[in-house]
Short mmCIF file of C-alpha atoms in Angstrom, two decimals:
data_model
loop_
_atom_site.label_atom_id
_atom_site.label_comp_id
_atom_site.label_asym_id
_atom_site.label_seq_id
_atom_site.Cartn_x
_atom_site.Cartn_y
_atom_site.Cartn_z
CA MET M 1 -3.21 10.87 12.11
CA ASP M 2 -0.33 11.96 14.37
CA ALA M 3 2.74 13.54 12.90
CA THR M 4 5.10 11.00 13.98
CA ASP M 5 2.73 8.13 12.57
CA GLY M 6 3.35 6.42 9.17
CA PRO M 7 6.61 5.26 7.71
CA ALA M 8 9.78 6.13 9.10
CA VAL M 9 12.03 8.97 8.15
CA ILE M 10 15.45 7.65 7.53
CA LYS M 11 18.65 9.25 6.38
CA LEU M 12 19.88 7.90 3.13
CA GLY M 13 23.42 6.90 1.97
CA VAL M 14 25.43 7.15 -1.11
CA GLU M 15 24.11 3.83 -2.45
CA ASP M 16 20.53 5.38 -2.80
CA ALA M 17 21.76 7.81 -5.60
CA MET M 18 19.92 5.88 -8.16
CA ALA M 19 16.61 5.50 -6.26
CA GLY M 20 16.75 9.26 -5.43
CA LEU M 21 17.45 9.82 -9.46
CA VAL M 22 14.42 8.13 -10.20
CA LEU M 23 12.16 10.56 -8.21
CA SER M 24 13.86 13.50 -9.51
CA THR M 25 13.45 11.86 -13.20
CA GLU M 26 9.71 11.34 -12.31
CA ALA M 27 9.25 15.19 -11.73
CA ARG M 28 11.15 16.15 -14.65
CA TRP M 29 13.91 17.73 -13.02
CA ASN M 30 17.34 18.11 -14.60
CA GLN M 31 19.50 16.52 -11.88
CA THR M 32 22.32 13.74 -12.81
CA GLU M 33 23.16 10.73 -10.49
CA ASP M 34 26.27 13.19 -9.95
CA ASP M 35 24.11 15.78 -8.45
CA TRP M 36 22.53 13.17 -6.33
CA ARG M 37 25.81 11.82 -5.20
CA VAL M 38 26.96 15.46 -4.00
CA PHE M 39 24.06 15.66 -1.40
CA LEU M 40 24.29 12.16 -0.36
CA HIS M 41 28.14 12.55 -0.03
CA ASP M 42 28.46 16.15 1.56
CA GLY M 43 25.20 16.58 3.12
CA ILE M 44 22.29 14.87 4.85
CA VAL M 45 19.08 13.51 2.75
CA PHE M 46 16.27 12.33 4.59
CA GLY M 47 13.87 9.54 2.96
CA ILE M 48 10.71 7.90 3.08
CA ARG M 49 10.16 4.06 1.89
CA ASP M 50 7.23 2.34 0.94
CA GLY M 51 8.46 -1.15 1.39
CA MET M 52 12.06 -1.11 -0.37
CA ARG M 53 10.84 1.67 -2.81
CA LEU M 54 12.08 5.39 -2.07
CA VAL M 55 9.04 7.64 -2.27
CA ALA M 56 10.15 10.89 -0.80
CA THR M 57 13.38 12.72 -0.15
CA ALA M 58 14.44 16.14 1.32
CA ALA M 59 18.11 16.98 1.53
CA LEU M 60 20.08 19.51 3.61
CA LEU M 61 23.56 20.76 2.12
CA PRO M 62 25.78 22.56 4.49
CA TYR M 63 27.94 25.35 3.12
CA SER M 64 30.65 27.64 5.21
CA GLY M 65 29.68 30.26 7.61
CA ASN M 66 26.80 28.22 9.26
CA ASN M 67 24.81 28.12 6.04
CA ALA M 68 22.83 25.28 4.50
CA TRP M 69 20.59 24.63 1.50
CA ILE M 70 17.28 22.65 1.65
CA SER M 71 16.65 21.09 -1.56
CA MET M 72 15.39 17.71 -3.44
CA VAL M 73 11.97 17.80 -1.60
CA LEU M 74 10.55 14.90 -3.60
CA VAL M 75 7.34 13.13 -3.29
CA SER M 76 6.41 10.26 -5.85
CA GLY M 77 3.02 10.87 -7.45
CA THR M 78 1.61 7.82 -5.77
CA HIS M 79 2.35 9.23 -2.45
CA ARG M 80 1.44 12.81 -2.60
CA ARG M 81 -0.73 14.71 -0.14
CA ARG M 82 -0.01 12.61 2.90
CA GLY M 83 2.28 15.02 4.65
CA LEU M 84 5.56 13.38 3.67
CA ALA M 85 7.19 16.49 2.40
CA THR M 86 6.43 18.47 5.61
CA ARG M 87 7.79 15.78 7.86
CA LEU M 88 10.94 15.51 5.63
CA VAL M 89 11.63 19.52 5.54
CA ASP M 90 10.65 19.47 9.34
CA ALA M 91 13.55 17.02 9.97
CA CYS M 92 16.09 19.27 7.60
CA LEU M 93 15.00 22.36 9.86
CA GLU M 94 15.75 20.60 12.99
CA THR M 95 19.03 19.31 11.68
CA ALA M 96 19.82 22.68 10.94
CA ARG M 97 18.59 24.20 14.45
CA THR M 98 20.61 21.47 16.08
CA ASN M 99 24.12 22.54 14.25
CA GLY M 100 23.43 26.29 14.28
CA LEU M 101 22.72 26.50 10.68
CA THR M 102 20.46 28.99 8.60
CA SER M 103 18.64 27.19 6.14
CA TRP M 104 17.92 28.55 2.51
CA LEU M 105 15.91 27.06 -0.30
CA ASP M 106 14.65 28.04 -3.68
CA ALA M 107 10.98 27.28 -3.62
CA THR M 108 8.12 27.11 -6.69
CA PRO M 109 5.30 29.26 -5.89
CA ASP M 110 3.31 26.28 -4.08
CA GLY M 111 6.27 25.51 -2.45
CA ALA M 112 6.77 29.06 -1.12
CA ALA M 113 3.20 29.28 0.18
CA VAL M 114 4.12 26.12 2.42
CA TYR M 115 7.33 27.39 3.50
CA GLY M 116 6.29 30.92 4.42
CA PRO M 117 4.14 29.89 7.64
CA LEU M 118 7.00 27.64 8.60
CA GLY M 119 8.96 31.03 9.11
CA PHE M 120 10.84 31.42 5.71
CA ALA M 121 11.22 34.91 4.60
CA PRO M 122 11.38 36.01 1.07
CA VAL M 123 14.90 37.06 -0.47
CA LEU M 124 14.93 37.17 -4.09
CA GLN M 125 13.34 35.91 -6.85
CA LEU M 126 14.76 33.79 -9.64
CA ARG M 127 13.52 32.73 -13.22
CA ARG M 128 14.31 29.23 -14.94
CA LEU M 129 14.95 29.60 -18.65
CA ARG M 130 15.82 27.19 -21.15
CA LEU M 131 17.19 27.56 -24.84
CA VAL M 132 16.42 24.83 -27.17
CA ASN M 133 17.78 25.80 -30.61
CA SER M 134 20.78 27.92 -30.61
CA ASP M 135 22.24 29.55 -33.58
CA ARG M 136 25.78 27.68 -33.70
CA ALA M 137 28.24 30.01 -35.22
CA SER M 138 31.97 29.91 -36.04
CA ALA M 139 32.84 32.55 -33.58
CA GLN M 140 35.50 31.52 -31.03
CA ALA M 141 34.35 29.80 -27.82
CA PRO M 142 34.98 31.88 -24.84
CA ALA M 143 38.29 31.54 -23.19
CA ALA M 144 38.75 28.82 -20.26
CA ALA M 145 38.89 30.19 -16.97
CA THR M 146 40.06 28.78 -13.46
CA LEU M 147 38.29 27.24 -10.81
CA ASP M 148 39.96 29.75 -8.34
CA SER M 149 38.97 32.68 -10.10
CA LEU M 150 35.39 31.21 -10.09
CA CYS M 151 35.17 30.35 -6.44
CA THR M 152 36.51 33.84 -5.41
CA ARG M 153 33.89 35.46 -7.36
CA ASP M 154 31.16 33.20 -6.14
CA ARG M 155 32.20 33.91 -2.65
CA ARG M 156 31.90 37.55 -3.31
CA ALA M 157 28.61 37.13 -4.43
CA ASN M 158 27.06 34.82 -1.95
CA GLY M 159 29.05 35.87 1.07
CA PHE M 160 29.87 32.18 1.98
CA ASP M 161 32.25 29.69 0.48
CA ARG M 162 31.33 26.75 -2.05
CA THR M 163 34.48 25.78 -3.55
CA THR M 164 33.70 22.06 -2.36
CA LEU M 165 30.81 22.12 -4.58
CA LEU M 166 32.30 24.11 -7.61
CA SER M 167 35.33 22.01 -7.54
CA LYS M 168 32.97 18.83 -8.03
CA PHE M 169 31.02 20.36 -10.89
CA ALA M 170 34.20 21.69 -12.48
CA GLN M 171 35.80 18.01 -12.27
CA ARG M 172 33.16 16.57 -14.15
CA SER M 173 33.18 15.32 -17.68
CA GLY M 174 32.00 17.82 -20.19
CA SER M 175 31.99 20.65 -17.69
CA ARG M 176 33.79 23.97 -18.44
CA ILE M 177 34.48 27.33 -16.79
CA VAL M 178 34.59 29.96 -19.17
CA SER M 179 35.21 34.02 -19.02
CA ALA M 180 34.91 37.05 -21.24
CA ASN M 181 34.98 40.77 -20.62
CA GLY M 182 34.42 40.66 -16.68
CA ALA M 183 31.96 37.66 -16.93
CA ILE M 184 32.55 34.18 -15.58
CA ALA M 185 30.30 30.95 -15.74
CA LEU M 186 30.51 27.26 -15.18
CA VAL M 187 28.71 25.23 -17.57
CA ARG M 188 27.86 21.43 -16.56
CA GLU M 189 26.03 18.69 -17.66
CA GLY M 190 22.13 17.95 -16.68
CA ARG M 191 19.76 14.92 -17.36
CA THR M 192 17.84 16.81 -19.89
CA ALA M 193 19.97 19.90 -20.82
CA ARG M 194 23.11 21.45 -20.10
CA HIS M 195 22.97 24.06 -17.18
CA ILE M 196 24.90 27.51 -16.86
CA GLY M 197 25.79 28.69 -13.39
CA PRO M 198 26.78 30.11 -11.36
CA LEU M 199 27.09 33.43 -13.83
CA LEU M 200 28.89 36.41 -12.36
CA ALA M 201 29.63 39.57 -14.40
CA ASP M 202 30.34 43.26 -13.84
CA ASN M 203 27.38 44.17 -15.94
CA ALA M 204 24.31 42.81 -17.94
CA ALA M 205 26.02 43.24 -21.25
CA ALA M 206 28.93 41.08 -20.35
CA ALA M 207 26.66 38.48 -18.91
CA LEU M 208 24.79 38.58 -22.10
CA ALA M 209 27.79 38.16 -24.07
CA LEU M 210 29.14 35.25 -22.33
CA VAL M 211 25.90 33.58 -22.59
CA ASN M 212 25.32 34.09 -26.14
CA ALA M 213 28.99 32.49 -26.60
CA ILE M 214 28.38 29.69 -24.59
CA ALA M 215 25.16 28.86 -26.57
CA GLN M 216 26.94 29.54 -29.93
CA SER M 217 29.43 26.93 -28.96
CA GLU M 218 26.94 24.23 -27.55
CA GLY M 219 24.87 21.76 -29.59
CA SER M 220 22.56 20.50 -26.35
CA PRO M 221 19.44 22.27 -24.92
CA LEU M 222 20.59 25.03 -21.92
CA LEU M 223 19.15 25.66 -18.72
CA LEU M 224 20.06 28.61 -16.27
CA ASP M 225 18.46 30.18 -13.55
CA ALA M 226 18.50 33.91 -13.71
CA VAL M 227 18.11 36.34 -10.80
CA ALA M 228 14.88 38.17 -11.60
CA SER M 229 16.14 41.78 -10.44
CA GLN M 230 18.65 41.46 -13.23
CA THR M 231 16.07 43.13 -15.19
CA ALA M 232 18.18 44.04 -18.41
CA PHE M 233 19.91 40.53 -18.63
CA LEU M 234 16.53 38.97 -18.31
CA GLU M 235 15.02 40.76 -21.16
CA GLY M 236 18.14 40.33 -23.21
CA LEU M 237 17.77 36.48 -22.74
CA THR M 238 14.10 36.35 -23.73
CA ALA M 239 14.84 38.45 -26.79
CA SER M 240 17.49 36.18 -27.81
CA GLY M 241 15.39 33.03 -27.75
CA TRP M 242 15.68 31.91 -24.16
CA THR M 243 11.91 31.00 -22.91
CA ILE M 244 11.04 31.50 -19.11
CA GLU M 245 9.62 27.92 -17.81
CA ARG M 246 8.97 29.06 -14.13
CA PRO M 247 9.67 31.48 -11.13
CA PHE M 248 11.40 30.34 -8.26
CA GLN M 249 11.09 32.52 -4.65
CA ARG M 250 14.62 32.31 -2.80
CA MET M 251 13.71 32.23 0.97
CA ARG M 252 15.55 32.04 4.23
CA PHE M 253 15.16 30.55 7.64
CA GLY M 254 16.80 32.46 10.39
CA SER M 255 18.93 35.44 10.52
CA ALA M 256 21.59 35.99 7.49
CA THR M 257 25.14 35.28 8.97
CA ALA M 258 26.91 36.92 5.64
CA THR M 259 26.02 39.46 2.87
CA GLY M 260 27.21 39.02 -0.80
CA GLU M 261 29.05 41.99 -2.50
CA GLU M 262 27.41 41.66 -5.54
CA VAL M 263 24.18 40.06 -7.04
CA PRO M 264 24.83 37.05 -9.50
CA PHE M 265 23.23 36.88 -12.73
CA ALA M 266 22.37 33.30 -12.87
CA VAL M 267 22.72 30.81 -9.94
CA ALA M 268 24.03 27.46 -9.81
CA GLY M 269 20.59 25.90 -9.57
CA PRO M 270 17.66 26.16 -7.15
CA GLU M 271 18.72 22.86 -5.92
CA PHE M 272 22.39 24.22 -4.77
CA GLY M 273 21.64 28.10 -4.55
#
């Protein structure tokens, strides 16, 4: 079959948020309907339908400085091994090339094996961790921090601005930005667990202390995506009850347009970078 044969690749709209959520829920991912609305409103989401049913997606979310994140590459179990994901990623890459954007993504090991031959180069590794049961204590919750403080620190770490994204996270019900001793993090709702990230800190001890304080003030399961090179932080998490679920490989297509001044301890999530 020719690569152009088969059902058409289409652009999705905000009205497709629930259909996208069905796909990510089938994959047991943590995204909410609000997350899908970010991609559909601020980015470009390509999809493939079988009749009226949405069966595959891929999203391109632009950031400042000619950068963009590719994510939400999903194919329903009933339609896998038909080349749908490749077609959708190709659509994202072509759109990025047309607009002069450097593309980034966080890939599973299987995904990295696919994206490497397409021209993506590895950058850093992540580890997804989960904490199911935290020991809630009467210790004071970490202090609230401002959105401006988080955006400034996040921009320093990434080399590009994500104020629009972080603002939307912060405005959601249940979200909070907290800080202590040179560490700052955003905590937000997810479908199956609350997510900590991005997390920026002066050192591993400060990062761990803030995560522990967050865990002690939360009653729900928690997820975070730690940067693997932050070894002391990662070891501290596993020693305190966090379980590593899976690795991700951050990859870039094209030349870097900016360089971060510090390495984060945890990122906003593989779908957002």
